[in-house]
């Protein structure tokens, strides 16, 4: 899987060396024009379809029933991980850096974030200290 997706945007920038106009042949009679290409990188969240809600409200957590979800804890570690199903995670303590397989870039999620990892996503998870999350596996159509 690619580590980033770049799309090109083309813009037209005339360089004014006098009056711009078309001659009878269809070319420019005076002046020149330039075409510039820009690289636009998508965020890793967008590229890998990872959804995140930051600083989730108690009302939202209650609506989802987060208090009834399973708990998972770890300390400082690195884990290779792959998701066989969609998983919804609420981070209660700590932070995680998620490095998608084949990427040199990472996503960072902190306590208070609600993260939805898509099915078949593969990444290395880096924990810098104590970490605790509540998680729920999701079926297609669950939201």
Coordinates of N, CA, C and O in Angstrom, one line a residue:
X1 N 0.8 -1.2 0.0 CA 0.0 0.0 0.0 C 0.9 1.2 0.0 O 1.9 1.3 0.7
X2 N 0.6 2.3 -0.7 CA 1.4 3.5 -0.8 C 1.3 4.3 0.5 O 0.3 4.2 1.2
X3 N 2.4 5.0 0.8 CA 2.4 5.7 2.0 C 1.7 7.1 1.9 O 1.4 7.7 2.9
X4 N 1.6 7.6 0.7 CA 0.8 8.8 0.5 C 0.4 8.8 -0.9 O 0.9 8.2 -1.8
X5 N -0.7 9.7 -1.1 CA -1.2 9.8 -2.4 C -1.0 11.3 -2.8 O -1.4 12.2 -2.1
X6 N -0.5 11.5 -4.0 CA -0.3 12.9 -4.4 C -1.1 13.1 -5.7 O -1.1 12.3 -6.6
X7 N -1.8 14.2 -5.7 CA -2.5 14.5 -6.9 C -2.0 15.8 -7.4 O -1.4 16.6 -6.7
X8 N -2.1 16.0 -8.7 CA -1.5 17.2 -9.3 C -2.6 18.2 -9.6 O -3.7 17.8 -10.1
X9 N -2.4 19.4 -9.2 CA -3.3 20.5 -9.6 C -2.5 21.4 -10.6 O -1.3 21.7 -10.3
X10 N -3.1 21.8 -11.6 CA -2.4 22.6 -12.6 C -3.0 24.0 -12.6 O -4.2 24.2 -12.6
X11 N -2.2 25.0 -12.5 CA -2.6 26.4 -12.6 C -2.0 27.1 -13.7 O -0.9 26.8 -14.1
X12 N -2.7 28.1 -14.3 CA -2.2 28.9 -15.4 C -1.7 30.2 -14.9 O -2.4 30.9 -14.1
X13 N -0.5 30.6 -15.1 CA 0.1 31.8 -14.7 C 0.7 32.6 -15.9 O 1.7 32.2 -16.4
X14 N 0.0 33.6 -16.4 CA 0.6 34.3 -17.5 C 1.8 35.2 -17.0 O 1.7 35.7 -15.9
X15 N 2.8 35.2 -17.8 CA 3.9 36.1 -17.6 C 3.7 37.3 -18.6 O 3.7 37.1 -19.8
X16 N 3.5 38.4 -18.1 CA 3.1 39.6 -18.9 C 4.3 40.3 -19.4 O 5.0 41.0 -18.7
X17 N 4.5 40.1 -20.7 CA 5.6 40.8 -21.4 C 5.0 41.7 -22.5 O 5.5 41.9 -23.5
X18 N 3.9 42.3 -22.2 CA 3.2 43.1 -23.1 C 1.8 42.6 -23.2 O 1.3 41.9 -22.3
X19 N 1.1 43.0 -24.2 CA -0.3 42.6 -24.3 C -0.4 41.1 -24.7 O 0.4 40.6 -25.5
X20 N -1.3 40.4 -24.1 CA -1.5 39.0 -24.4 C -2.6 38.9 -25.4 O -3.7 39.6 -25.3
X21 N -2.5 38.1 -26.4 CA -3.5 37.9 -27.3 C -3.2 36.8 -28.2 O -2.1 36.2 -28.2
X22 N -4.2 36.3 -29.0 CA -4.0 35.2 -29.9 C -3.8 35.8 -31.3 O -4.5 36.7 -31.7
X23 N -2.8 35.2 -32.0 CA -2.6 35.6 -33.4 C -3.5 34.8 -34.3 O -4.3 33.9 -33.8
X24 N -3.4 35.0 -35.6 CA -4.3 34.3 -36.5 C -4.0 32.8 -36.5 O -4.9 32.0 -36.8
X25 N -2.8 32.5 -36.2 CA -2.4 31.0 -36.2 C -2.9 30.3 -35.0 O -2.8 29.1 -34.9
X26 N -3.5 31.0 -34.0 CA -4.0 30.4 -32.8 C -3.0 30.4 -31.7 O -3.3 30.1 -30.6
X27 N -1.8 30.9 -31.9 CA -0.8 31.0 -30.9 C -0.8 32.3 -30.2 O -1.5 33.2 -30.6
X28 N 0.0 32.5 -29.2 CA 0.0 33.8 -28.5 C 0.9 34.7 -29.3 O 1.9 34.4 -29.8
X29 N 0.4 36.0 -29.5 CA 1.1 36.9 -30.3 C 2.3 37.5 -29.5 O 3.3 37.8 -30.0
X30 N 2.1 37.8 -28.2 CA 3.2 38.3 -27.3 C 3.1 37.7 -26.0 O 2.0 37.3 -25.5
X31 N 4.2 37.7 -25.3 CA 4.2 37.1 -23.9 C 4.3 35.6 -23.9 O 4.3 35.0 -24.9
X32 N 4.4 35.1 -22.7 CA 4.5 33.7 -22.5 C 3.5 33.3 -21.4 O 3.1 34.1 -20.6
X33 N 3.3 32.0 -21.3 CA 2.5 31.5 -20.2 C 3.2 30.4 -19.6 O 4.1 29.8 -20.2
X34 N 2.9 30.1 -18.3 CA 3.5 29.0 -17.6 C 2.5 28.1 -17.0 O 1.4 28.6 -16.7
X35 N 2.8 26.9 -16.9 CA 1.9 26.0 -16.2 C 2.7 25.4 -15.0 O 3.8 24.9 -15.2
X36 N 2.1 25.6 -13.8 CA 2.7 25.2 -12.6 C 1.9 24.0 -12.1 O 0.7 23.9 -12.1
X37 N 2.6 23.0 -11.6 CA 2.0 21.8 -11.0 C 2.3 21.8 -9.5 O 3.4 22.2 -9.1
X38 N 1.3 21.5 -8.7 CA 1.4 21.5 -7.2 C 1.2 20.1 -6.8 O 0.3 19.4 -7.4
X39 N 1.8 19.7 -5.7 CA 1.6 18.4 -5.1 C 0.7 18.6 -3.9 O 1.1 19.4 -3.0
X40 N -0.4 17.9 -3.8 CA -1.3 18.0 -2.7 C -1.3 16.6 -2.0 O -1.7 15.7 -2.7
X41 N -0.8 16.6 -0.8 CA -0.8 15.3 -0.1 C -2.1 15.2 0.8 O -2.5 16.1 1.4
X42 N -2.7 14.0 0.7 CA -3.8 13.8 1.6 C -3.3 13.4 3.0 O -2.2 12.8 3.1
X43 N -4.1 13.6 4.0 CA -3.8 13.2 5.3 C -3.8 11.7 5.4 O -4.5 11.0 4.6
X44 N -3.0 11.1 6.3 CA -3.0 9.6 6.4 C -4.4 9.1 6.8 O -4.9 8.1 6.3
X45 N -5.1 9.9 7.6 CA -6.5 9.5 8.0 C -7.4 9.4 6.8 O -8.1 8.4 6.7
X46 N -7.3 10.3 5.9 CA -8.1 10.3 4.7 C -7.7 9.2 3.7 O -8.5 8.4 3.2
X47 N -6.4 9.0 3.6 CA -5.8 8.1 2.7 C -6.2 6.6 3.1 O -6.5 5.8 2.2
X48 N -6.1 6.3 4.4 CA -6.4 5.0 4.9 C -7.8 4.8 5.4 O -8.1 3.7 6.0
X49 N -8.6 5.8 5.3 CA -10.0 5.7 5.8 C -10.1 5.5 7.3 O -10.9 4.7 7.7
X50 N -9.2 6.1 8.1 CA -9.2 6.0 9.5 C -10.0 7.3 10.0 O -9.6 8.4 9.6
X51 N -11.1 7.1 10.7 CA -11.9 8.2 11.2 C -11.5 8.6 12.6 O -11.3 7.7 13.4
X52 N -11.4 9.8 12.9 CA -11.1 10.2 14.3 C -12.0 11.4 14.7 O -12.3 12.3 13.9
X53 N -12.5 11.3 15.9 CA -13.2 12.4 16.6 C -12.3 12.8 17.8 O -12.0 12.0 18.6
X54 N -12.0 14.1 17.9 CA -11.1 14.6 19.0 C -12.0 15.1 20.1 O -13.0 15.7 19.9
X55 N -11.4 14.9 21.3 CA -12.1 15.4 22.6 C -13.6 15.1 22.6 O -14.4 16.0 22.6
X56 N -13.9 13.8 22.6 CA -15.3 13.4 22.5 C -16.1 13.8 23.7 O -15.6 13.6 24.9
X57 N -17.3 14.2 23.6 CA -18.1 14.7 24.7 C -18.7 13.5 25.5 O -18.8 12.4 24.9
X58 N -18.9 13.7 26.8 CA -19.6 12.6 27.6 C -20.9 12.1 27.0 O -21.2 10.9 27.0
X59 N -21.6 13.0 26.3 CA -22.9 12.6 25.7 C -22.7 11.7 24.5 O -23.4 10.7 24.4
X60 N -21.7 11.9 23.7 CA -21.3 11.1 22.6 C -20.9 9.7 23.1 O -21.3 8.6 22.6
X61 N -20.1 9.7 24.2 CA -19.6 8.4 24.7 C -20.8 7.6 25.3 O -20.8 6.4 25.1
X62 N -21.7 8.2 25.9 CA -22.9 7.6 26.5 C -23.8 7.0 25.3 O -24.3 5.9 25.4
X63 N -23.9 7.8 24.3 CA -24.7 7.4 23.1 C -24.1 6.1 22.5 O -24.9 5.2 22.1
X64 N -22.8 6.0 22.5 CA -22.2 4.8 21.9 C -22.1 3.6 22.9 O -21.8 2.5 22.5
X65 N -22.3 3.9 24.2 CA -22.2 2.8 25.2 C -20.8 2.5 25.5 O -20.5 1.3 25.8
X66 N -19.9 3.4 25.4 CA -18.4 3.1 25.6 C -18.1 2.5 26.9 O -17.2 1.6 27.0
X67 N -18.8 2.9 27.9 CA -18.5 2.3 29.3 C -18.7 0.8 29.3 O -18.2 0.1 30.2
X68 N -19.4 0.2 28.4 CA -19.7 -1.3 28.3 C -18.7 -2.0 27.4 O -18.7 -3.2 27.3
X69 N -17.8 -1.3 26.7 CA -16.9 -1.9 25.8 C -15.8 -2.6 26.6 O -15.5 -2.3 27.7
X70 N -15.1 -3.5 25.9 CA -13.9 -4.2 26.5 C -12.8 -3.2 26.7 O -12.6 -2.2 26.0
X71 N -11.9 -3.5 27.7 CA -10.8 -2.6 28.0 C -9.5 -3.4 27.6 O -9.3 -4.6 27.8
X72 N -8.5 -2.6 27.0 CA -7.2 -3.1 26.7 C -6.2 -2.2 27.2 O -6.3 -1.0 27.0
X73 N -5.1 -2.7 27.8 CA -4.0 -1.9 28.4 C -2.7 -2.4 27.9 O -2.5 -3.6 27.6
X74 N -1.7 -1.5 27.8 CA -0.3 -1.8 27.6 C 0.6 -0.8 28.1 O 0.1 0.3 28.6
X75 N 1.9 -1.1 28.1 CA 2.9 -0.1 28.5 C 3.7 0.3 27.3 O 3.2 0.1 26.1
X76 N 4.9 0.8 27.5 CA 5.7 1.2 26.4 C 6.1 0.0 25.6 O 6.6 -1.0 26.0
X77 N 5.7 0.1 24.3 CA 5.9 -1.1 23.4 C 5.6 -0.7 21.9 O 5.1 0.4 21.6
X78 N 5.9 -1.6 21.0 CA 5.6 -1.5 19.6 C 5.0 -2.8 19.2 O 5.5 -3.9 19.5
X79 N 3.8 -2.7 18.5 CA 3.1 -3.9 18.1 C 2.7 -3.8 16.6 O 2.1 -2.8 16.2
X80 N 3.0 -4.8 15.9 CA 2.4 -4.9 14.5 C 1.0 -5.3 14.7 O 0.7 -6.1 15.5
X81 N 0.1 -4.7 13.9 CA -1.3 -5.0 14.1 C -2.0 -5.0 12.7 O -1.7 -4.2 11.8
X82 N -3.0 -5.8 12.6 CA -3.9 -5.8 11.4 C -5.3 -6.0 11.9 O -5.6 -6.8 12.8
X83 N -6.2 -5.3 11.3 CA -7.6 -5.3 11.7 C -8.4 -6.2 10.7 O -8.4 -5.9 9.5
X84 N -9.0 -7.2 11.3 CA -9.8 -8.2 10.5 C -11.2 -7.7 10.3 O -11.9 -8.2 9.5
X85 N -11.6 -6.8 11.2 CA -12.9 -6.1 11.1 C -12.8 -4.7 11.5 O -11.7 -4.3 12.1
X86 N -13.8 -3.9 11.2 CA -13.8 -2.5 11.7 C -13.7 -2.5 13.2 O -14.4 -3.3 13.9
X87 N -12.9 -1.6 13.8 CA -12.8 -1.5 15.2 C -13.0 0.0 15.6 O -12.3 0.9 15.1
X88 N -13.8 0.3 16.6 CA -14.0 1.6 17.2 C -13.3 1.6 18.5 O -13.5 0.7 19.3
X89 N -12.4 2.6 18.7 CA -11.5 2.6 19.9 C -11.7 4.0 20.6 O -11.6 5.0 19.9
X90 N -11.9 4.0 21.9 CA -11.9 5.3 22.7 C -10.6 5.2 23.5 O -10.5 4.3 24.4
X91 N -9.7 6.2 23.4 CA -8.5 6.2 24.2 C -8.7 6.9 25.5 O -9.1 8.1 25.5
X92 N -8.6 6.1 26.6 CA -8.8 6.7 27.9 C -7.5 7.3 28.5 O -7.6 8.2 29.3
X93 N -6.4 6.7 28.2 CA -5.1 7.1 28.8 C -4.0 6.9 27.8 O -3.9 5.9 27.1
X94 N -3.1 7.9 27.7 CA -1.9 7.8 26.9 C -2.1 8.2 25.5 O -3.0 9.0 25.2
X95 N -1.2 7.8 24.7 CA -1.2 8.1 23.3 C -0.6 6.9 22.4 O 0.1 6.1 23.0
X96 N -1.0 6.9 21.2 CA -0.4 5.9 20.2 C -0.1 6.6 18.9 O -0.7 7.5 18.5
X97 N 1.0 6.1 18.4 CA 1.5 6.5 17.0 C 1.2 5.4 16.1 O 1.6 4.2 16.4
X98 N 0.5 5.6 15.1 CA 0.1 4.5 14.1 C 0.8 4.8 12.8 O 0.6 5.8 12.2
X99 N 1.7 3.8 12.5 CA 2.5 3.9 11.2 C 1.9 2.9 10.3 O 2.1 1.7 10.4
X100 N 1.1 3.3 9.2 CA 0.6 2.4 8.3 C 1.7 1.6 7.6 O 2.8 2.1 7.4
X101 N 1.4 0.3 7.3 CA 2.4 -0.6 6.6 C 2.9 0.1 5.3 O 2.1 0.6 4.5
X102 N 4.2 0.2 5.2 CA 4.8 0.8 4.0 C 5.0 2.3 4.1 O 5.5 2.9 3.1
X103 N 4.6 2.9 5.2 CA 4.7 4.3 5.3 C 5.8 4.8 6.2 O 6.2 4.0 7.2
X104 N 6.3 5.9 6.0 CA 7.3 6.5 7.0 C 6.6 7.6 7.8 O 7.2 8.1 8.8
X105 N 5.4 7.9 7.5 CA 4.6 8.9 8.2 C 3.7 8.2 9.3 O 3.5 7.0 9.2
X106 N 3.2 9.0 10.2 CA 2.4 8.3 11.3 C 1.2 9.3 11.6 O 1.2 10.5 11.4
X107 N 0.2 8.6 12.2 CA -1.0 9.3 12.8 C -0.8 9.2 14.3 O -0.3 8.2 14.8
X108 N -1.2 10.3 15.0 CA -1.1 10.3 16.5 C -2.4 10.5 17.1 O -3.1 11.4 16.7
X109 N -2.8 9.6 18.0 CA -4.1 9.7 18.7 C -3.8 9.7 20.2 O -2.9 9.0 20.7
X110 N -4.6 10.6 20.9 CA -4.4 10.9 22.3 C -5.6 10.5 23.1 O -6.7 10.3 22.6
X111 N -5.4 10.5 24.4 CA -6.5 10.3 25.3 C -7.6 11.3 25.0 O -7.4 12.5 24.7
X112 N -8.9 10.8 24.9 CA -10.0 11.6 24.6 C -10.4 11.5 23.1 O -11.5 12.0 22.7
X113 N -9.6 10.8 22.3 CA -9.9 10.6 20.9 C -10.7 9.3 20.7 O -10.5 8.3 21.4
X114 N -11.7 9.3 19.8 CA -12.4 8.2 19.3 C -12.0 7.9 17.9 O -12.1 8.7 17.0
X115 N -11.4 6.7 17.7 CA -10.8 6.3 16.4 C -11.5 5.1 15.8 O -11.8 4.1 16.5
X116 N -11.8 5.2 14.5 CA -12.4 4.0 13.9 C -11.4 3.5 12.8 O -11.0 4.2 11.9
X117 N -10.9 2.3 13.1 CA -9.9 1.7 12.2 C -10.7 0.8 11.2 O -11.6 0.0 11.6
X118 N -10.4 0.9 9.9 CA -11.2 0.1 8.9 C -10.6 -1.4 8.8 O -9.5 -1.7 9.1
X119 N -11.5 -2.2 8.4 CA -11.2 -3.6 8.2 C -10.0 -3.7 7.2 O -9.9 -2.9 6.2
X120 N -9.1 -4.6 7.4 CA -7.9 -4.9 6.6 C -6.8 -3.9 6.7 O -5.8 -4.0 6.0
X121 N -6.9 -2.9 7.6 CA -5.9 -1.9 7.8 C -4.7 -2.6 8.5 O -4.9 -3.3 9.5
X122 N -3.5 -2.3 8.1 CA -2.3 -2.9 8.7 C -1.3 -1.8 9.1 O -1.1 -0.8 8.3
X123 N -0.8 -1.8 10.4 CA 0.0 -0.8 10.8 C 0.9 -1.2 12.0 O 0.6 -2.3 12.6
X124 N 1.9 -0.5 12.3 CA 2.7 -0.7 13.6 C 2.2 0.3 14.6 O 2.0 1.5 14.2
X125 N 1.9 -0.1 15.8 CA 1.4 0.8 16.9 C 2.6 1.0 17.8 O 3.2 0.1 18.3
X126 N 2.9 2.3 18.1 CA 3.9 2.6 19.0 C 3.3 3.3 20.3 O 2.6 4.3 20.1
X127 N 3.6 2.7 21.4 CA 3.1 3.3 22.7 C 4.3 3.7 23.5 O 5.3 3.0 23.7
X128 N 4.3 5.0 23.9 CA 5.5 5.6 24.6 C 5.4 5.5 26.1 O 6.3 5.9 26.8
X129 N 4.3 4.9 26.6 CA 4.1 4.8 28.1 C 2.8 4.1 28.3 O 2.2 3.5 27.4
X130 N 2.3 4.2 29.5 CA 1.0 3.6 29.9 C -0.1 4.0 28.9 O -0.2 5.2 28.5
X131 N -0.9 3.1 28.5 CA -2.0 3.3 27.5 C -3.1 2.4 27.9 O -3.0 1.2 28.2
X132 N -4.3 3.0 27.7 CA -5.6 2.2 28.0 C -6.6 2.7 27.0 O -6.8 3.9 26.8
X133 N -7.3 1.7 26.4 CA -8.4 2.0 25.5 C -9.6 1.1 25.8 O -9.5 0.1 26.4
X134 N -10.8 1.6 25.3 CA -12.0 0.8 25.3 C -12.2 0.5 23.8 O -12.1 1.4 23.0
X135 N -12.6 -0.7 23.4 CA -12.8 -1.0 22.0 C -14.1 -1.8 21.8 O -14.6 -2.5 22.7
X136 N -14.5 -1.7 20.5 CA -15.7 -2.4 20.1 C -15.5 -2.8 18.6 O -15.1 -1.9 17.8
X137 N -15.7 -4.0 18.3 CA -15.7 -4.5 16.9 C -17.0 -4.1 16.3 O -18.0 -4.3 16.9
X138 N -16.9 -3.7 15.0 CA -18.1 -3.2 14.4 C -18.4 -4.0 13.1 O -17.5 -4.4 12.4
X139 N -19.7 -4.3 12.9 CA -20.1 -5.0 11.7 C -20.5 -3.9 10.7 O -20.7 -2.7 11.0
X140 N -20.5 -4.3 9.4 CA -20.8 -3.4 8.3 C -22.2 -2.8 8.6 O -23.2 -3.4 9.0
X141 N -22.2 -1.4 8.5 CA -23.5 -0.7 8.8 C -23.6 -0.2 10.2 O -24.5 0.7 10.4
X142 N -22.8 -0.7 11.1 CA -22.9 -0.2 12.5 C -22.3 1.2 12.5 O -21.2 1.4 12.0
X143 N -22.9 2.1 13.2 CA -22.3 3.5 13.3 C -22.5 4.0 14.7 O -23.1 3.7 15.6

